[in-house]
Amino acid sequence: MACFLLAKAHWVKTNYLLSTKYGYHALRIFEQTADTLEWGSTLLAIGRNLIDLRDFEQAEGIIHRAGLLGRDFSDSLLAETYREHSLLHQQKAEYDSAMFYAERGLELFSKYNDTLSISILYS
């Protein structure tokens, strides 16, 4: 868990390379556990770093992996995956795809009344 927190802290400080390094450390740990939410959240954190680093191809693969976990285990993780897919496609100027994922995320976030995530998707 400490590696995951360090990954998040470095992302906030816009140190995406160091955040990614700690994210991969955390991922290796969570992949060995049954904690699929932490595993998926770590994948999404790495995916967000890769978007910020403009490594869109690798970000797509990582976010897709999180989506598979979300589909099988958690609607809230799946909704977060849709949010990250939307951001990825927005950064790639693929606005139709960004809207597609944003709308899917909005449907799920609305079920949980997650107003913060809803506002992110509306932006």
PDB file of C-alpha atoms in Angstrom:
ATOM      1  CA  MET A   1       0.000   0.000   0.000  1.00  0.00           C
ATOM      2  CA  ALA A   2       2.898   2.376   0.698  1.00  0.00           C
ATOM      3  CA  CYS A   3       4.096   2.104  -2.917  1.00  0.00           C
ATOM      4  CA  PHE A   4       0.604   2.954  -4.157  1.00  0.00           C
ATOM      5  CA  LEU A   5       0.469   6.024  -1.906  1.00  0.00           C
ATOM      6  CA  LEU A   6       3.911   7.108  -3.105  1.00  0.00           C
ATOM      7  CA  ALA A   7       2.728   6.716  -6.702  1.00  0.00           C
ATOM      8  CA  LYS A   8      -0.269   8.958  -5.991  1.00  0.00           C
ATOM      9  CA  ALA A   9       1.848  11.517  -4.135  1.00  0.00           C
ATOM     10  CA  HIS A  10       4.344  11.804  -6.976  1.00  0.00           C
ATOM     11  CA  TRP A  11       1.519  12.120  -9.506  1.00  0.00           C
ATOM     12  CA  VAL A  12       0.149  15.104  -7.562  1.00  0.00           C
ATOM     13  CA  LYS A  13       3.634  16.627  -7.676  1.00  0.00           C
ATOM     14  CA  THR A  14       3.635  16.021 -11.485  1.00  0.00           C
ATOM     15  CA  ASN A  15       6.595  13.658 -11.198  1.00  0.00           C
ATOM     16  CA  TYR A  16       5.037  11.129 -13.561  1.00  0.00           C
ATOM     17  CA  LEU A  17       8.136   8.992 -14.065  1.00  0.00           C
ATOM     18  CA  LEU A  18       8.639   8.418 -10.341  1.00  0.00           C
ATOM     19  CA  SER A  19       4.905   7.925  -9.882  1.00  0.00           C
ATOM     20  CA  THR A  20       4.936   5.268 -12.598  1.00  0.00           C
ATOM     21  CA  LYS A  21       7.911   3.530 -10.975  1.00  0.00           C
ATOM     22  CA  TYR A  22       6.119   3.278  -7.627  1.00  0.00           C
ATOM     23  CA  GLY A  23       2.913   2.314  -9.402  1.00  0.00           C
ATOM     24  CA  TYR A  24       4.591  -0.692 -10.995  1.00  0.00           C
ATOM     25  CA  HIS A  25       6.049  -1.686  -7.601  1.00  0.00           C
ATOM     26  CA  ALA A  26       2.559  -1.557  -6.100  1.00  0.00           C
ATOM     27  CA  LEU A  27       1.122  -3.464  -9.055  1.00  0.00           C
ATOM     28  CA  ARG A  28       3.533  -6.367  -8.566  1.00  0.00           C
ATOM     29  CA  ILE A  29       2.354  -6.609  -4.959  1.00  0.00           C
ATOM     30  CA  PHE A  30      -1.392  -6.293  -5.640  1.00  0.00           C
ATOM     31  CA  GLU A  31      -1.279  -8.824  -8.490  1.00  0.00           C
ATOM     32  CA  GLN A  32      -0.341 -11.432  -5.871  1.00  0.00           C
ATOM     33  CA  THR A  33      -3.381 -10.677  -3.700  1.00  0.00           C
ATOM     34  CA  ALA A  34      -7.133 -11.051  -3.993  1.00  0.00           C
ATOM     35  CA  ASP A  35      -7.633  -7.290  -3.548  1.00  0.00           C
ATOM     36  CA  THR A  36      -8.946  -6.559  -7.031  1.00  0.00           C
ATOM     37  CA  LEU A  37     -10.012  -2.992  -6.215  1.00  0.00           C
ATOM     38  CA  GLU A  38      -6.491  -1.978  -5.191  1.00  0.00           C
ATOM     39  CA  TRP A  39      -5.096  -3.887  -8.147  1.00  0.00           C
ATOM     40  CA  GLY A  40      -7.436  -2.073 -10.534  1.00  0.00           C
ATOM     41  CA  SER A  41      -6.834   1.315  -8.898  1.00  0.00           C
ATOM     42  CA  THR A  42      -3.103   0.808  -9.303  1.00  0.00           C
ATOM     43  CA  LEU A  43      -3.536  -0.029 -12.977  1.00  0.00           C
ATOM     44  CA  LEU A  44      -5.569   3.156 -13.426  1.00  0.00           C
ATOM     45  CA  ALA A  45      -2.939   5.235 -11.625  1.00  0.00           C
ATOM     46  CA  ILE A  46      -0.269   3.871 -13.946  1.00  0.00           C
ATOM     47  CA  GLY A  47      -2.535   4.464 -16.926  1.00  0.00           C
ATOM     48  CA  ARG A  48      -3.072   8.078 -15.898  1.00  0.00           C
ATOM     49  CA  ASN A  49       0.696   8.569 -15.608  1.00  0.00           C
ATOM     50  CA  LEU A  50       1.200   7.110 -19.062  1.00  0.00           C
ATOM     51  CA  ILE A  51      -1.429   9.473 -20.469  1.00  0.00           C
ATOM     52  CA  ASP A  52       0.382  12.396 -18.860  1.00  0.00           C
ATOM     53  CA  LEU A  53       3.649  11.077 -20.326  1.00  0.00           C
ATOM     54  CA  ARG A  54       1.856  10.828 -23.702  1.00  0.00           C
ATOM     55  CA  ASP A  55       2.528   7.095 -24.011  1.00  0.00           C
ATOM     56  CA  PHE A  56      -0.976   6.498 -25.287  1.00  0.00           C
ATOM     57  CA  GLU A  57      -0.490   2.969 -26.592  1.00  0.00           C
ATOM     58  CA  GLN A  58       0.780   1.615 -23.292  1.00  0.00           C
ATOM     59  CA  ALA A  59      -1.850   3.625 -21.376  1.00  0.00           C
ATOM     60  CA  GLU A  60      -4.583   2.013 -23.477  1.00  0.00           C
ATOM     61  CA  GLY A  61      -3.375  -1.484 -22.588  1.00  0.00           C
ATOM     62  CA  ILE A  62      -3.075  -0.754 -18.877  1.00  0.00           C
ATOM     63  CA  ILE A  63      -6.504   0.895 -18.689  1.00  0.00           C
ATOM     64  CA  HIS A  64      -7.995  -2.027 -20.614  1.00  0.00           C
ATOM     65  CA  ARG A  65      -6.603  -4.445 -18.011  1.00  0.00           C
ATOM     66  CA  ALA A  66      -8.286  -2.396 -15.268  1.00  0.00           C
ATOM     67  CA  GLY A  67     -11.513  -2.514 -17.252  1.00  0.00           C
ATOM     68  CA  LEU A  68     -11.424  -6.309 -17.324  1.00  0.00           C
ATOM     69  CA  LEU A  69     -11.099  -6.374 -13.540  1.00  0.00           C
ATOM     70  CA  GLY A  70     -13.909  -3.846 -13.214  1.00  0.00           C
ATOM     71  CA  ARG A  71     -16.184  -5.784 -15.525  1.00  0.00           C
ATOM     72  CA  ASP A  72     -15.655  -8.957 -13.513  1.00  0.00           C
ATOM     73  CA  PHE A  73     -15.562  -7.559  -9.966  1.00  0.00           C
ATOM     74  CA  SER A  74     -16.703  -3.952  -9.490  1.00  0.00           C
ATOM     75  CA  ASP A  75     -19.011  -1.437 -11.199  1.00  0.00           C
ATOM     76  CA  SER A  76     -17.212   1.430  -9.461  1.00  0.00           C
ATOM     77  CA  LEU A  77     -13.839   0.290 -10.853  1.00  0.00           C
ATOM     78  CA  LEU A  78     -15.434  -0.104 -14.272  1.00  0.00           C
ATOM     79  CA  ALA A  79     -16.799   3.451 -14.044  1.00  0.00           C
ATOM     80  CA  GLU A  80     -13.326   4.759 -13.165  1.00  0.00           C
ATOM     81  CA  THR A  81     -11.968   2.853 -16.148  1.00  0.00           C
ATOM     82  CA  TYR A  82     -14.492   4.580 -18.416  1.00  0.00           C
ATOM     83  CA  ARG A  83     -13.391   7.932 -16.982  1.00  0.00           C
ATOM     84  CA  GLU A  84      -9.738   7.181 -17.793  1.00  0.00           C
ATOM     85  CA  HIS A  85     -10.618   5.901 -21.278  1.00  0.00           C
ATOM     86  CA  SER A  86     -12.481   9.151 -21.860  1.00  0.00           C
ATOM     87  CA  LEU A  87      -9.455  11.187 -20.771  1.00  0.00           C
ATOM     88  CA  LEU A  88      -7.155   9.107 -22.974  1.00  0.00           C
ATOM     89  CA  HIS A  89      -9.300   9.630 -26.059  1.00  0.00           C
ATOM     90  CA  GLN A  90      -9.664  13.335 -25.294  1.00  0.00           C
ATOM     91  CA  GLN A  91      -5.865  13.682 -25.175  1.00  0.00           C
ATOM     92  CA  LYS A  92      -5.646  11.887 -28.516  1.00  0.00           C
ATOM     93  CA  ALA A  93      -8.277  14.282 -29.981  1.00  0.00           C
ATOM     94  CA  GLU A  94     -10.640  11.329 -30.546  1.00  0.00           C
ATOM     95  CA  TYR A  95     -13.635  13.205 -29.269  1.00  0.00           C
ATOM     96  CA  ASP A  96     -16.362  10.766 -30.357  1.00  0.00           C
ATOM     97  CA  SER A  97     -14.643   7.972 -28.445  1.00  0.00           C
ATOM     98  CA  ALA A  98     -14.083  10.281 -25.470  1.00  0.00           C
ATOM     99  CA  MET A  99     -17.811  11.075 -25.380  1.00  0.00           C
ATOM    100  CA  PHE A 100     -18.716   7.387 -25.691  1.00  0.00           C
ATOM    101  CA  TYR A 101     -16.683   6.480 -22.605  1.00  0.00           C
ATOM    102  CA  ALA A 102     -17.772   9.593 -20.711  1.00  0.00           C
ATOM    103  CA  GLU A 103     -21.425   8.679 -21.199  1.00  0.00           C
ATOM    104  CA  ARG A 104     -20.838   5.118 -19.995  1.00  0.00           C
ATOM    105  CA  GLY A 105     -18.987   6.439 -16.954  1.00  0.00           C
ATOM    106  CA  LEU A 106     -21.753   8.934 -16.199  1.00  0.00           C
ATOM    107  CA  GLU A 107     -24.327   6.135 -16.170  1.00  0.00           C
ATOM    108  CA  LEU A 108     -22.378   4.172 -13.567  1.00  0.00           C
ATOM    109  CA  PHE A 109     -21.255   7.132 -11.454  1.00  0.00           C
ATOM    110  CA  SER A 110     -24.864   8.343 -11.313  1.00  0.00           C
ATOM    111  CA  LYS A 111     -25.885   5.020  -9.747  1.00  0.00           C
ATOM    112  CA  TYR A 112     -23.452   5.742  -6.897  1.00  0.00           C
ATOM    113  CA  ASN A 113     -24.166   9.480  -6.751  1.00  0.00           C
ATOM    114  CA  ASP A 114     -20.433  10.150  -7.210  1.00  0.00           C
ATOM    115  CA  THR A 115     -20.706  13.859  -7.943  1.00  0.00           C
ATOM    116  CA  LEU A 116     -16.949  14.443  -8.082  1.00  0.00           C
ATOM    117  CA  SER A 117     -16.405  11.872 -10.829  1.00  0.00           C
ATOM    118  CA  ILE A 118     -19.516  13.087 -12.621  1.00  0.00           C
ATOM    119  CA  SER A 119     -18.150  16.636 -12.656  1.00  0.00           C
ATOM    120  CA  ILE A 120     -14.802  15.390 -14.004  1.00  0.00           C
ATOM    121  CA  LEU A 121     -16.554  13.648 -16.873  1.00  0.00           C
ATOM    122  CA  TYR A 122     -18.666  16.700 -17.677  1.00  0.00           C
ATOM    123  CA  SER A 123     -15.508  18.782 -18.014  1.00  0.00           C
TER     124      SER A 123
END
